[in-house]
């Protein structure tokens, strides 16, 4: 698990496990004969997915931000089998400990959005079977738009929101609803996209003349970089198409780095544009991106 110092921020890769999702749903209208060359499916048509989060430690404010926290441990055996949840690969608490952090050190949880694979680690069932908060000192940051969506989802999206995830956040007294393009502090802001789900916020770190963006579900893997390769899970695929084109144009011309939440093979990518088409430059890790880059 890698680490990068950039300006006043220290960035840490937090691996929280692996799981699998249906490849057809992950690639929408793209035929399997194409996407299976990029990411091979298992005998149940599922592809491997990372749950890679990002810890941002700030020298300016002393705050410790965790972006998303994985699927958590609240699934029963049936759902663990459906999604092939693998915490042997890695888990949230061990990943934090590897970098010298405890859950109590986290001051802020930035949720890109509240689908179950992004916020399930917020709580866990204690020995008495009660829901307990993993991060007792953290403020929970969600966009106001997405909070409304999570609490009143459409019939197509409702299966992505679990009451055992959303309820404790609502009742915590630590929920902070933010607006679009929120500034957490100098150098740490967000970029809002609405194609996958309304009000998804992508953290953006700008320092040392570089831009790092947490990709979340704008494009969950490097294979999703080409414009038409859009998830069937996206609520508004035309919006995703437009958002991707705008962001990838900026990223290719300005040399942005994308931290990949769900790509099981690629931790960081950059974007190249050739003859009007976008493609990822892969093989990068967070720890490789020192100031000499």
GROMACS .gro file of C-alpha atoms in nm:
model
  293
    1UNK     CA    1   0.000   0.000   0.000
    2UNK     CA    2   0.151   0.326  -0.115
    3UNK     CA    3   0.206   0.672   0.022
    4UNK     CA    4   0.268   1.012  -0.138
    5UNK     CA    5   0.368   1.350   0.003
    6UNK     CA    6   0.235   1.637  -0.208
    7UNK     CA    7   0.247   1.994  -0.079
    8UNK     CA    8   0.094   2.003   0.272
    9UNK     CA    9  -0.084   1.669   0.219
   10UNK     CA   10   0.021   1.312   0.285
   11UNK     CA   11  -0.184   1.064   0.082
   12UNK     CA   12  -0.218   0.697   0.178
   13UNK     CA   13  -0.374   0.408  -0.012
   14UNK     CA   14  -0.629   0.229   0.207
   15UNK     CA   15  -0.723  -0.111   0.065
   16UNK     CA   16  -1.047  -0.237   0.221
   17UNK     CA   17  -1.097  -0.564   0.033
   18UNK     CA   18  -1.215  -0.703  -0.297
   19UNK     CA   19  -1.556  -0.800  -0.432
   20UNK     CA   20  -1.717  -0.893  -0.764
   21UNK     CA   21  -1.995  -0.740  -0.972
   22UNK     CA   22  -2.170  -0.859  -1.286
   23UNK     CA   23  -1.958  -0.770  -1.588
   24UNK     CA   24  -2.256  -0.699  -1.810
   25UNK     CA   25  -2.393  -0.448  -1.561
   26UNK     CA   26  -2.049  -0.293  -1.521
   27UNK     CA   27  -2.012  -0.230  -1.895
   28UNK     CA   28  -2.367  -0.157  -2.006
   29UNK     CA   29  -2.408  -0.166  -2.384
   30UNK     CA   30  -2.045  -0.269  -2.450
   31UNK     CA   31  -2.044  -0.632  -2.574
   32UNK     CA   32  -1.879  -0.895  -2.356
   33UNK     CA   33  -1.649  -0.992  -2.641
   34UNK     CA   34  -1.488  -0.649  -2.597
   35UNK     CA   35  -1.489  -0.590  -2.222
   36UNK     CA   36  -1.385  -0.945  -2.134
   37UNK     CA   37  -1.053  -0.880  -2.310
   38UNK     CA   38  -0.989  -0.599  -2.064
   39UNK     CA   39  -1.118  -0.759  -1.743
   40UNK     CA   40  -1.190  -1.131  -1.749
   41UNK     CA   41  -1.515  -1.252  -1.593
   42UNK     CA   42  -1.553  -1.560  -1.375
   43UNK     CA   43  -1.796  -1.846  -1.441
   44UNK     CA   44  -2.078  -1.637  -1.296
   45UNK     CA   45  -1.998  -1.344  -1.528
   46UNK     CA   46  -1.857  -1.137  -1.242
   47UNK     CA   47  -1.545  -0.921  -1.262
   48UNK     CA   48  -1.301  -0.841  -0.977
   49UNK     CA   49  -1.340  -0.502  -0.813
   50UNK     CA   50  -1.119  -0.319  -0.564
   51UNK     CA   51  -1.250  -0.111  -0.276
   52UNK     CA   52  -0.952   0.123  -0.259
   53UNK     CA   53  -0.998   0.430  -0.042
   54UNK     CA   54  -0.776   0.732   0.013
   55UNK     CA   55  -0.653   0.883   0.339
   56UNK     CA   56  -0.554   1.249   0.321
   57UNK     CA   57  -0.356   1.391   0.615
   58UNK     CA   58  -0.321   1.770   0.620
   59UNK     CA   59  -0.030   1.959   0.774
   60UNK     CA   60  -0.225   2.284   0.733
   61UNK     CA   61  -0.517   2.193   0.957
   62UNK     CA   62  -0.417   1.871   1.131
   63UNK     CA   63  -0.726   1.705   0.984
   64UNK     CA   64  -0.731   1.348   0.865
   65UNK     CA   65  -0.976   1.283   0.580
   66UNK     CA   66  -1.081   0.937   0.468
   67UNK     CA   67  -1.248   0.917   0.127
   68UNK     CA   68  -1.507   0.632   0.136
   69UNK     CA   69  -1.458   0.320   0.348
   70UNK     CA   70  -1.557   0.012   0.149
   71UNK     CA   71  -1.831  -0.245   0.188
   72UNK     CA   72  -1.783  -0.311   0.559
   73UNK     CA   73  -1.851  -0.629   0.754
   74UNK     CA   74  -2.230  -0.620   0.795
   75UNK     CA   75  -2.316  -0.854   0.504
   76UNK     CA   76  -2.462  -1.193   0.590
   77UNK     CA   77  -2.318  -1.509   0.432
   78UNK     CA   78  -2.568  -1.502   0.143
   79UNK     CA   79  -2.466  -1.154   0.029
   80UNK     CA   80  -2.098  -1.223   0.085
   81UNK     CA   81  -2.130  -1.512  -0.160
   82UNK     CA   82  -2.331  -1.309  -0.413
   83UNK     CA   83  -2.068  -1.036  -0.420
   84UNK     CA   84  -1.774  -1.267  -0.341
   85UNK     CA   85  -1.656  -1.030  -0.068
   86UNK     CA   86  -1.288  -1.090   0.011
   87UNK     CA   87  -1.144  -0.940   0.327
   88UNK     CA   88  -0.851  -1.182   0.322
   89UNK     CA   89  -0.696  -0.970   0.049
   90UNK     CA   90  -0.717  -0.659   0.269
   91UNK     CA   91  -0.945  -0.487   0.515
   92UNK     CA   92  -1.013  -0.136   0.640
   93UNK     CA   93  -0.871  -0.158   0.992
   94UNK     CA   94  -0.552  -0.341   0.896
   95UNK     CA   95  -0.489  -0.095   0.612
   96UNK     CA   96  -0.524   0.201   0.848
   97UNK     CA   97  -0.294   0.033   1.100
   98UNK     CA   98  -0.036  -0.042   0.830
   99UNK     CA   99   0.009   0.334   0.785
  100UNK     CA  100   0.005   0.404   1.159
  101UNK     CA  101  -0.355   0.522   1.195
  102UNK     CA  102  -0.643   0.415   1.418
  103UNK     CA  103  -1.013   0.479   1.347
  104UNK     CA  104  -1.013   0.741   1.622
  105UNK     CA  105  -0.760   0.946   1.423
  106UNK     CA  106  -1.002   1.009   1.136
  107UNK     CA  107  -1.157   1.356   1.168
  108UNK     CA  108  -1.355   1.360   0.844
  109UNK     CA  109  -1.523   1.101   0.623
  110UNK     CA  110  -1.577   1.231   0.270
  111UNK     CA  111  -1.836   1.012   0.102
  112UNK     CA  112  -1.822   1.026  -0.275
  113UNK     CA  113  -2.173   0.878  -0.254
  114UNK     CA  114  -2.363   0.633  -0.035
  115UNK     CA  115  -2.392   0.317  -0.243
  116UNK     CA  116  -2.322   0.019  -0.020
  117UNK     CA  117  -1.968  -0.047  -0.145
  118UNK     CA  118  -1.860   0.307  -0.056
  119UNK     CA  119  -1.997   0.358   0.296
  120UNK     CA  120  -2.053   0.014   0.451
  121UNK     CA  121  -1.744   0.046   0.671
  122UNK     CA  122  -1.890   0.345   0.856
  123UNK     CA  123  -2.053   0.109   1.107
  124UNK     CA  124  -2.025  -0.251   1.227
  125UNK     CA  125  -2.223  -0.490   1.445
  126UNK     CA  126  -2.070  -0.509   1.793
  127UNK     CA  127  -2.070  -0.818   2.017
  128UNK     CA  128  -2.425  -0.746   2.133
  129UNK     CA  129  -2.548  -0.718   1.774
  130UNK     CA  130  -2.592  -0.340   1.788
  131UNK     CA  131  -2.469  -0.104   1.519
  132UNK     CA  132  -2.159   0.089   1.630
  133UNK     CA  133  -1.969   0.365   1.455
  134UNK     CA  134  -1.621   0.275   1.331
  135UNK     CA  135  -1.496   0.636   1.337
  136UNK     CA  136  -1.619   0.798   1.660
  137UNK     CA  137  -1.455   1.136   1.602
  138UNK     CA  138  -1.534   1.189   1.232
  139UNK     CA  139  -1.766   1.434   1.066
  140UNK     CA  140  -1.961   1.278   0.778
  141UNK     CA  141  -1.960   1.485   0.458
  142UNK     CA  142  -2.221   1.415   0.189
  143UNK     CA  143  -2.353   1.649  -0.078
  144UNK     CA  144  -2.700   1.778  -0.004
  145UNK     CA  145  -2.818   1.663  -0.347
  146UNK     CA  146  -2.697   1.310  -0.294
  147UNK     CA  147  -2.836   1.292   0.059
  148UNK     CA  148  -3.183   1.361  -0.082
  149UNK     CA  149  -3.127   1.089  -0.342
  150UNK     CA  150  -3.009   0.834  -0.085
  151UNK     CA  151  -3.312   0.895   0.135
  152UNK     CA  152  -3.565   0.897  -0.149
  153UNK     CA  153  -3.416   0.683  -0.427
  154UNK     CA  154  -3.587   0.587  -0.749
  155UNK     CA  155  -3.692   0.225  -0.797
  156UNK     CA  156  -3.384   0.150  -1.007
  157UNK     CA  157  -3.132   0.282  -0.755
  158UNK     CA  158  -3.295   0.178  -0.428
  159UNK     CA  159  -3.107  -0.155  -0.412
  160UNK     CA  160  -2.778   0.036  -0.379
  161UNK     CA  161  -2.878   0.208  -0.053
  162UNK     CA  162  -2.896   0.003   0.267
  163UNK     CA  163  -3.082   0.134   0.571
  164UNK     CA  164  -2.819  -0.014   0.804
  165UNK     CA  165  -2.568   0.216   0.630
  166UNK     CA  166  -2.778   0.530   0.585
  167UNK     CA  167  -2.968   0.527   0.917
  168UNK     CA  168  -2.668   0.552   1.152
  169UNK     CA  169  -2.521   0.837   0.946
  170UNK     CA  170  -2.851   1.024   0.972
  171UNK     CA  171  -2.877   0.969   1.347
  172UNK     CA  172  -2.511   1.035   1.431
  173UNK     CA  173  -2.539   1.410   1.484
  174UNK     CA  174  -2.219   1.440   1.280
  175UNK     CA  175  -2.364   1.470   0.930
  176UNK     CA  176  -2.247   1.773   0.731
  177UNK     CA  177  -2.436   1.837   0.409
  178UNK     CA  178  -2.214   2.022   0.163
  179UNK     CA  179  -2.286   2.206  -0.158
  180UNK     CA  180  -2.137   2.155  -0.501
  181UNK     CA  181  -1.760   2.198  -0.538
  182UNK     CA  182  -1.707   2.221  -0.164
  183UNK     CA  183  -1.374   2.356  -0.036
  184UNK     CA  184  -1.259   2.152   0.264
  185UNK     CA  185  -0.942   2.355   0.290
  186UNK     CA  186  -0.692   2.521   0.060
  187UNK     CA  187  -0.584   2.259  -0.192
  188UNK     CA  188  -0.865   2.011  -0.116
  189UNK     CA  189  -1.194   2.060  -0.295
  190UNK     CA  190  -1.449   1.851  -0.484
  191UNK     CA  191  -1.577   1.806  -0.838
  192UNK     CA  192  -1.946   1.716  -0.871
  193UNK     CA  193  -2.076   1.466  -1.126
  194UNK     CA  194  -2.435   1.348  -1.162
  195UNK     CA  195  -2.440   1.070  -1.422
  196UNK     CA  196  -2.379   0.769  -1.197
  197UNK     CA  197  -2.591   0.912  -0.915
  198UNK     CA  198  -2.696   1.266  -0.831
  199UNK     CA  199  -2.443   1.462  -0.628
  200UNK     CA  200  -2.142   1.231  -0.647
  201UNK     CA  201  -1.842   1.430  -0.519
  202UNK     CA  202  -1.490   1.355  -0.641
  203UNK     CA  203  -1.218   1.490  -0.407
  204UNK     CA  204  -0.954   1.697  -0.586
  205UNK     CA  205  -0.608   1.759  -0.437
  206UNK     CA  206  -0.407   2.042  -0.592
  207UNK     CA  207  -0.051   2.103  -0.477
  208UNK     CA  208   0.301   2.125  -0.622
  209UNK     CA  209   0.148   2.224  -0.958
  210UNK     CA  210  -0.024   1.888  -0.987
  211UNK     CA  211  -0.386   1.774  -0.974
  212UNK     CA  212  -0.495   1.445  -0.822
  213UNK     CA  213  -0.859   1.336  -0.854
  214UNK     CA  214  -1.034   1.051  -0.675
  215UNK     CA  215  -1.218   0.888  -0.966
  216UNK     CA  216  -1.482   0.697  -0.762
  217UNK     CA  217  -1.754   0.582  -1.003
  218UNK     CA  218  -1.706   0.839  -1.278
  219UNK     CA  219  -1.497   0.565  -1.440
  220UNK     CA  220  -1.452   0.278  -1.196
  221UNK     CA  221  -1.171   0.105  -1.388
  222UNK     CA  222  -0.918   0.203  -1.652
  223UNK     CA  223  -1.125   0.003  -1.901
  224UNK     CA  224  -1.409   0.254  -1.852
  225UNK     CA  225  -1.206   0.550  -1.983
  226UNK     CA  226  -1.329   0.534  -2.347
  227UNK     CA  227  -1.635   0.756  -2.372
  228UNK     CA  228  -1.901   0.494  -2.464
  229UNK     CA  229  -1.783   0.247  -2.196
  230UNK     CA  230  -2.038   0.342  -1.932
  231UNK     CA  231  -2.181   0.130  -1.653
  232UNK     CA  232  -2.531  -0.008  -1.672
  233UNK     CA  233  -2.553   0.103  -1.309
  234UNK     CA  234  -2.537   0.471  -1.408
  235UNK     CA  235  -2.870   0.646  -1.353
  236UNK     CA  236  -2.811   0.908  -1.626
  237UNK     CA  237  -2.569   0.763  -1.884
  238UNK     CA  238  -2.592   1.062  -2.120
  239UNK     CA  239  -2.482   1.284  -1.831
  240UNK     CA  240  -2.194   1.046  -1.765
  241UNK     CA  241  -2.092   1.068  -2.131
  242UNK     CA  242  -2.085   1.447  -2.119
  243UNK     CA  243  -1.910   1.460  -1.781
  244UNK     CA  244  -1.642   1.214  -1.891
  245UNK     CA  245  -1.569   1.405  -2.209
  246UNK     CA  246  -1.533   1.735  -2.027
  247UNK     CA  247  -1.320   1.596  -1.745
  248UNK     CA  248  -1.101   1.378  -1.969
  249UNK     CA  249  -1.029   1.671  -2.200
  250UNK     CA  250  -0.909   1.874  -1.904
  251UNK     CA  251  -0.720   1.580  -1.756
  252UNK     CA  252  -0.535   1.495  -2.078
  253UNK     CA  253  -0.430   1.854  -2.143
  254UNK     CA  254  -0.332   1.930  -1.781
  255UNK     CA  255  -0.177   1.596  -1.684
  256UNK     CA  256  -0.414   1.502  -1.403
  257UNK     CA  257  -0.363   1.187  -1.200
  258UNK     CA  258  -0.668   0.974  -1.115
  259UNK     CA  259  -0.672   0.759  -0.805
  260UNK     CA  260  -0.877   0.450  -0.894
  261UNK     CA  261  -1.121   0.321  -0.634
  262UNK     CA  262  -1.244   0.005  -0.807
  263UNK     CA  263  -0.974  -0.104  -1.052
  264UNK     CA  264  -0.823  -0.422  -0.908
  265UNK     CA  265  -0.507  -0.387  -1.120
  266UNK     CA  266  -0.442  -0.015  -1.154
  267UNK     CA  267  -0.405   0.221  -0.860
  268UNK     CA  268  -0.334   0.546  -1.047
  269UNK     CA  269  -0.383   0.638  -1.412
  270UNK     CA  270  -0.329   0.935  -1.639
  271UNK     CA  271  -0.517   1.013  -1.958
  272UNK     CA  272  -0.389   1.037  -2.315
  273UNK     CA  273  -0.587   1.173  -2.608
  274UNK     CA  274  -0.500   1.051  -2.954
  275UNK     CA  275  -0.704   1.118  -3.269
  276UNK     CA  276  -0.999   1.229  -3.058
  277UNK     CA  277  -1.002   0.914  -2.842
  278UNK     CA  278  -0.909   0.886  -2.477
  279UNK     CA  279  -0.705   0.604  -2.331
  280UNK     CA  280  -0.546   0.543  -1.993
  281UNK     CA  281  -0.176   0.541  -1.912
  282UNK     CA  282  -0.151   0.268  -1.650
  283UNK     CA  283   0.111   0.100  -1.433
  284UNK     CA  284   0.132   0.383  -1.179
  285UNK     CA  285   0.114   0.364  -0.801
  286UNK     CA  286   0.062   0.646  -0.555
  287UNK     CA  287   0.411   0.603  -0.413
  288UNK     CA  288   0.567   0.649  -0.758
  289UNK     CA  289   0.435   1.004  -0.794
  290UNK     CA  290   0.694   1.195  -0.597
  291UNK     CA  291   0.796   1.551  -0.681
  292UNK     CA  292   1.041   1.427  -0.945
  293UNK     CA  293   0.751   1.309  -1.165
   0.00000   0.00000   0.00000
